[in-house]
Short mmCIF file of C-alpha atoms in Angstrom, two decimals:
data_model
loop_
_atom_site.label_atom_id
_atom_site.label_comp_id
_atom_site.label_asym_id
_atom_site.label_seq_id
_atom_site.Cartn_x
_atom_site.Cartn_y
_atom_site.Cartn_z
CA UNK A 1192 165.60 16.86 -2.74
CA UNK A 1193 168.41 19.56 -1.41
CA UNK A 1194 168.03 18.38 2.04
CA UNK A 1195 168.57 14.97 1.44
CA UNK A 1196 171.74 15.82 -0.92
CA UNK A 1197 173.02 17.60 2.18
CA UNK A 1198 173.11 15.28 4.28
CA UNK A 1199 174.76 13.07 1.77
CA UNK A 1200 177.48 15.53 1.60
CA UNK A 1201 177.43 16.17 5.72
CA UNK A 1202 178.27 12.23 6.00
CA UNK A 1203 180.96 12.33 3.29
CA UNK A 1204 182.40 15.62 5.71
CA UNK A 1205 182.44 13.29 9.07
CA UNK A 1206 184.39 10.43 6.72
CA UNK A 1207 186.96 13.10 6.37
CA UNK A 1208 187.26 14.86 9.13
CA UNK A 1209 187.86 10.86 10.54
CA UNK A 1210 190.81 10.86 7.76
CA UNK A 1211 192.35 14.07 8.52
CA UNK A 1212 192.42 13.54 12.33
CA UNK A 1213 194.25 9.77 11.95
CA UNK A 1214 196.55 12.15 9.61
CA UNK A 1215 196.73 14.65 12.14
CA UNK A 1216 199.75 12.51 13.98
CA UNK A 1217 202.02 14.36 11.52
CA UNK A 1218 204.29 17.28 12.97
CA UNK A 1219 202.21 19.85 10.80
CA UNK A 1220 198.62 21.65 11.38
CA UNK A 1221 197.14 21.12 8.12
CA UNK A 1222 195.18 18.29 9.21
CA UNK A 1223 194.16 20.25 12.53
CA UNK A 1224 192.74 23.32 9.98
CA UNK A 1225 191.47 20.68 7.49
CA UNK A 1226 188.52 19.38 10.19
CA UNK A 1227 188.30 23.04 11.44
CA UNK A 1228 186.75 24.12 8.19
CA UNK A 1229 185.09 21.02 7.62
CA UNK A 1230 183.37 21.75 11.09
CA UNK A 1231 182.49 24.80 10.33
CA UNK A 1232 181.06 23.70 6.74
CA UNK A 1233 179.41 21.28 8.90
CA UNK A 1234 177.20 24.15 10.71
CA UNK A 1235 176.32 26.02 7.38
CA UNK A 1236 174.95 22.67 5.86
CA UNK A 1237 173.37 21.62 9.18
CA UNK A 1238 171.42 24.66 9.19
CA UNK A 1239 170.68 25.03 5.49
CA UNK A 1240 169.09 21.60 5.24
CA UNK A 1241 167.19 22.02 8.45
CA UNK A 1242 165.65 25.40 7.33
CA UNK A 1243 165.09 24.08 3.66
CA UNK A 1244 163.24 21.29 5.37
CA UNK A 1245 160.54 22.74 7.37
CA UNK A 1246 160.46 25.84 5.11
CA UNK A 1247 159.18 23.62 2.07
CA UNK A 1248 157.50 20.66 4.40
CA UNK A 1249 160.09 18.21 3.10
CA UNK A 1250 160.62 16.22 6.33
CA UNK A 1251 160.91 12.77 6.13
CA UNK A 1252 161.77 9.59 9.23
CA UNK A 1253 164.89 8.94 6.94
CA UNK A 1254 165.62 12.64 7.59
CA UNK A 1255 164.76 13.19 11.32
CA UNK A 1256 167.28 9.99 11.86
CA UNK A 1257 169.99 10.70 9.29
CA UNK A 1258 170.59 14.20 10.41
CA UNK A 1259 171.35 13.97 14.11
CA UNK A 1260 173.31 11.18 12.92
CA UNK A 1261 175.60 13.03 11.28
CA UNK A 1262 175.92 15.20 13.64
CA UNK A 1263 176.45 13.01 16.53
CA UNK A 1264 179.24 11.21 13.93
CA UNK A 1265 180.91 14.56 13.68
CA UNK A 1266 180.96 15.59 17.03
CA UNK A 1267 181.52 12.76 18.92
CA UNK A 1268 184.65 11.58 16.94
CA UNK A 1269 186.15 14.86 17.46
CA UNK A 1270 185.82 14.92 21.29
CA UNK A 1271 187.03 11.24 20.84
CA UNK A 1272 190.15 12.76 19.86
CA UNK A 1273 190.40 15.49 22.36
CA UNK A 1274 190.28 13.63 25.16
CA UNK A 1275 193.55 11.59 23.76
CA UNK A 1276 195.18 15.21 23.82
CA UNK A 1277 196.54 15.90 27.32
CA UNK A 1278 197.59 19.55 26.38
CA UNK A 1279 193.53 19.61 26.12
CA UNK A 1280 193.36 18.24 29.35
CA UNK A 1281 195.47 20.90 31.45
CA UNK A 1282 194.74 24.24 30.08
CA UNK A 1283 195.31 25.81 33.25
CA UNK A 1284 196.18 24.46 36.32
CA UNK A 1285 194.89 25.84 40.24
CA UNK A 1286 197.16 25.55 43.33
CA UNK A 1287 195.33 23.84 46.38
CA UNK A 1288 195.43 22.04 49.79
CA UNK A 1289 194.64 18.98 47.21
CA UNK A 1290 197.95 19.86 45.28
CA UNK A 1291 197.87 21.35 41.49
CA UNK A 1292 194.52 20.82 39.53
CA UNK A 1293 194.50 20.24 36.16
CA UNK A 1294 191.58 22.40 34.51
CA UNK A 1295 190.32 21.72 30.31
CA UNK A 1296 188.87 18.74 28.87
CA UNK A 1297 187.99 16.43 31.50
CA UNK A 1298 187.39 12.29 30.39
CA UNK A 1299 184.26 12.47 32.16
CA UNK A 1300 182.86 15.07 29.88
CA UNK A 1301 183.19 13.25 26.71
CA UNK A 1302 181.90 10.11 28.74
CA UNK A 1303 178.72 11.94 29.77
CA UNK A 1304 178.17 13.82 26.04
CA UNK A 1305 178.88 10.13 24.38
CA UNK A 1306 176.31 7.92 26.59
CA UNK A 1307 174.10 10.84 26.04
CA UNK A 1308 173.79 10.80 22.21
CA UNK A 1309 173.85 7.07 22.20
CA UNK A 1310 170.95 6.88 24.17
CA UNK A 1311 168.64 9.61 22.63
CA UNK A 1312 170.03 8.06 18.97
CA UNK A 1313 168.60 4.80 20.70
CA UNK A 1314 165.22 6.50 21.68
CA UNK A 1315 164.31 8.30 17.81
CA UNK A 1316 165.27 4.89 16.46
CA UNK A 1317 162.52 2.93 18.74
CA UNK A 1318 159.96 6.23 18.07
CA UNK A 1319 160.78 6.70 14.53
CA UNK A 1320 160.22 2.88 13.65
CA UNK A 1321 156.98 2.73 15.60
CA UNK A 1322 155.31 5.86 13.37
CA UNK A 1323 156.01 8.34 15.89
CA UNK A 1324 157.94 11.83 14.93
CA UNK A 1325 161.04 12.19 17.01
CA UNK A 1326 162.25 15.27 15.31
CA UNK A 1327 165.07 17.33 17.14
CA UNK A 1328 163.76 20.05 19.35
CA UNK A 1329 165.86 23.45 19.66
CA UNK A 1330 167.18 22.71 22.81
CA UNK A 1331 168.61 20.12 20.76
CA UNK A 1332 170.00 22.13 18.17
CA UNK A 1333 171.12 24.56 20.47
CA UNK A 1334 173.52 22.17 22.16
CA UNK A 1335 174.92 21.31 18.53
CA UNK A 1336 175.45 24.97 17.51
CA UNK A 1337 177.55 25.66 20.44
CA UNK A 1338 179.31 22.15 19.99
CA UNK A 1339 180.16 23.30 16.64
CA UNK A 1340 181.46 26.58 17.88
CA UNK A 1341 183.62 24.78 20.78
CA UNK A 1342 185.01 22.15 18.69
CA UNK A 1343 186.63 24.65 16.33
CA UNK A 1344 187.70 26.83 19.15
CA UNK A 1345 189.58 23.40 20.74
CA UNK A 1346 191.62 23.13 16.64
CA UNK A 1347 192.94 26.41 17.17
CA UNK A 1348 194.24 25.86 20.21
CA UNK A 1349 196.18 22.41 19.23
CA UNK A 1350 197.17 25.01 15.88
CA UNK A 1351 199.06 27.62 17.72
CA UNK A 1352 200.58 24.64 19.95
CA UNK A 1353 201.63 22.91 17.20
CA UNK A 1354 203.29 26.13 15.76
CA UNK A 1355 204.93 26.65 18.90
CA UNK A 1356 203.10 29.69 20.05
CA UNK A 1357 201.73 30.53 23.35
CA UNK A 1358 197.68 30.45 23.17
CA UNK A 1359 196.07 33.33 24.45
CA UNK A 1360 194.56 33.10 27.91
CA UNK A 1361 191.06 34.38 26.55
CA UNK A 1362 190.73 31.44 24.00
CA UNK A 1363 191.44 28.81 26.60
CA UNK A 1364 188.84 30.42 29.03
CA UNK A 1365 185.99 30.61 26.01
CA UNK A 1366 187.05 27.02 25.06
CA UNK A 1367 186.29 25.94 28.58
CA UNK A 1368 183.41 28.09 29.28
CA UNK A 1369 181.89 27.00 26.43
CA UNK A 1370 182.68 23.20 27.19
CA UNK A 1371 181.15 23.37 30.26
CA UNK A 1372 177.53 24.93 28.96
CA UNK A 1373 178.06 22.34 26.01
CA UNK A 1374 177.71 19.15 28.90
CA UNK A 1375 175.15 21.03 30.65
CA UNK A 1376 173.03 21.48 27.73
CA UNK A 1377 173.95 17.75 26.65
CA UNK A 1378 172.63 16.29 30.21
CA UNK A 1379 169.91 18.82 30.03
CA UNK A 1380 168.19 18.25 26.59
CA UNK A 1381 168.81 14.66 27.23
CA UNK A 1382 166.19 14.85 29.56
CA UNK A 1383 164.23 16.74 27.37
CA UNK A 1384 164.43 13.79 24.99
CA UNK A 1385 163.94 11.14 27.65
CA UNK A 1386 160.63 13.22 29.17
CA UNK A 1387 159.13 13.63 25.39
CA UNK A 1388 159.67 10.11 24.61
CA UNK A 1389 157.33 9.06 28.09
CA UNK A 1390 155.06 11.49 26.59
CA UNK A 1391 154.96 9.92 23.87
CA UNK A 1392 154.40 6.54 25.08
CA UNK A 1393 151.74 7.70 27.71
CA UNK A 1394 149.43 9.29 24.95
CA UNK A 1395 149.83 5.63 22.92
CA UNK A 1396 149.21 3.75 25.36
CA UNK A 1397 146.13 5.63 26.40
CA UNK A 1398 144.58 6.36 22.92
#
């Protein structure tokens, strides 16, 4: 079935995105435009195999877990990698009584998006092997779509550094807005997760 192919071919995508970004060490920004348009393939098949899936009812557990799965591979190996990136890490900098603040990608963030898709991978696992449907809800996917616009937004910055060119002031500021609504929607559907699975177990334990 297509969406099952997909995801076959979304896993195979996160295998080399890990390649090109061990590669990436290299003084050259292939490898840095190789994961771009993998990311960005990424989205397409993401939402191709999702719509395919509940336009023709073909759902299925091995679905609902492989395809956050994917993503979460995806995703969280490439802010893995950012946060080893200090030019990610002081995009600009603010003058205070504290002394000069460093303001980008801040260690806590990938901390907090990590423990966060560990946990709710942790929850469909115990829901899905019970008999209970865990599917993603759109806050969920919502939080991915804008990861998968960030992400791309944080290769084209460490493209134009690598080429020795001065990055525009406007893509640093979208690459941090959007990293900041990225955790907040990460923390936030989280809980949407955490509050639907105590749902969940409420209503089984009662019936």
């Amino acid at each position: 079935m297509i969406p099952e192919e997909t995801k076959h071919v979304r896993r195979n995508e996160s295998e080399f995105s890990k390649g090109a970004l061990e590669r990436s060490e290299r003084t050259d920004d292939r490898a840095y435009r190789s994961v771009d348009r993998y990311l960005r393939s990424h989205s397409v098949t993401d939402y191709v195999d999702g719509w395919w899936a509940r336009k023709y009812k073909q759902q299925t557990q091995f679905g609902r877990i492989m395809d956050p799965f994917a993503d979460k591979t995806l995703v969280c190996g490439t802010f893995i990698y950012f946060a080893a990136i200090p030019e990610l890490h002081d995009l600009f900098t603010c003058d205070c009584a504290l002394g000069k603040i460093p303001f980008g990608l801040a260690t806590w963030m990938v901390v907090a998006i990590i423990m966060r898709e560990l946990f709710v991978t942790m929850l469909r696992s115990m829901i899905e092997s019970s008999g209970g449907d865990f599917s993603a809800k759109w806050i969920g996917k919502w939080k991915t779509g804008l990861q998968c616009v960030d992400l791309p937004i944080g290769f084209l910055i460490l493209v134009l550094l690598e080429r020795g060119i001065e990055v525009p002031c406007f893509i640093k500021l979208a690459f941090i807005l959007l990293l900041y609504v990225v955790v907040y929607l990460t923390l936030y559907s989280g809980w949407v997760y955490i509050r639907a699975a105590i749902n969940m177990h409420k209503n089984k334990t009662n019936a």
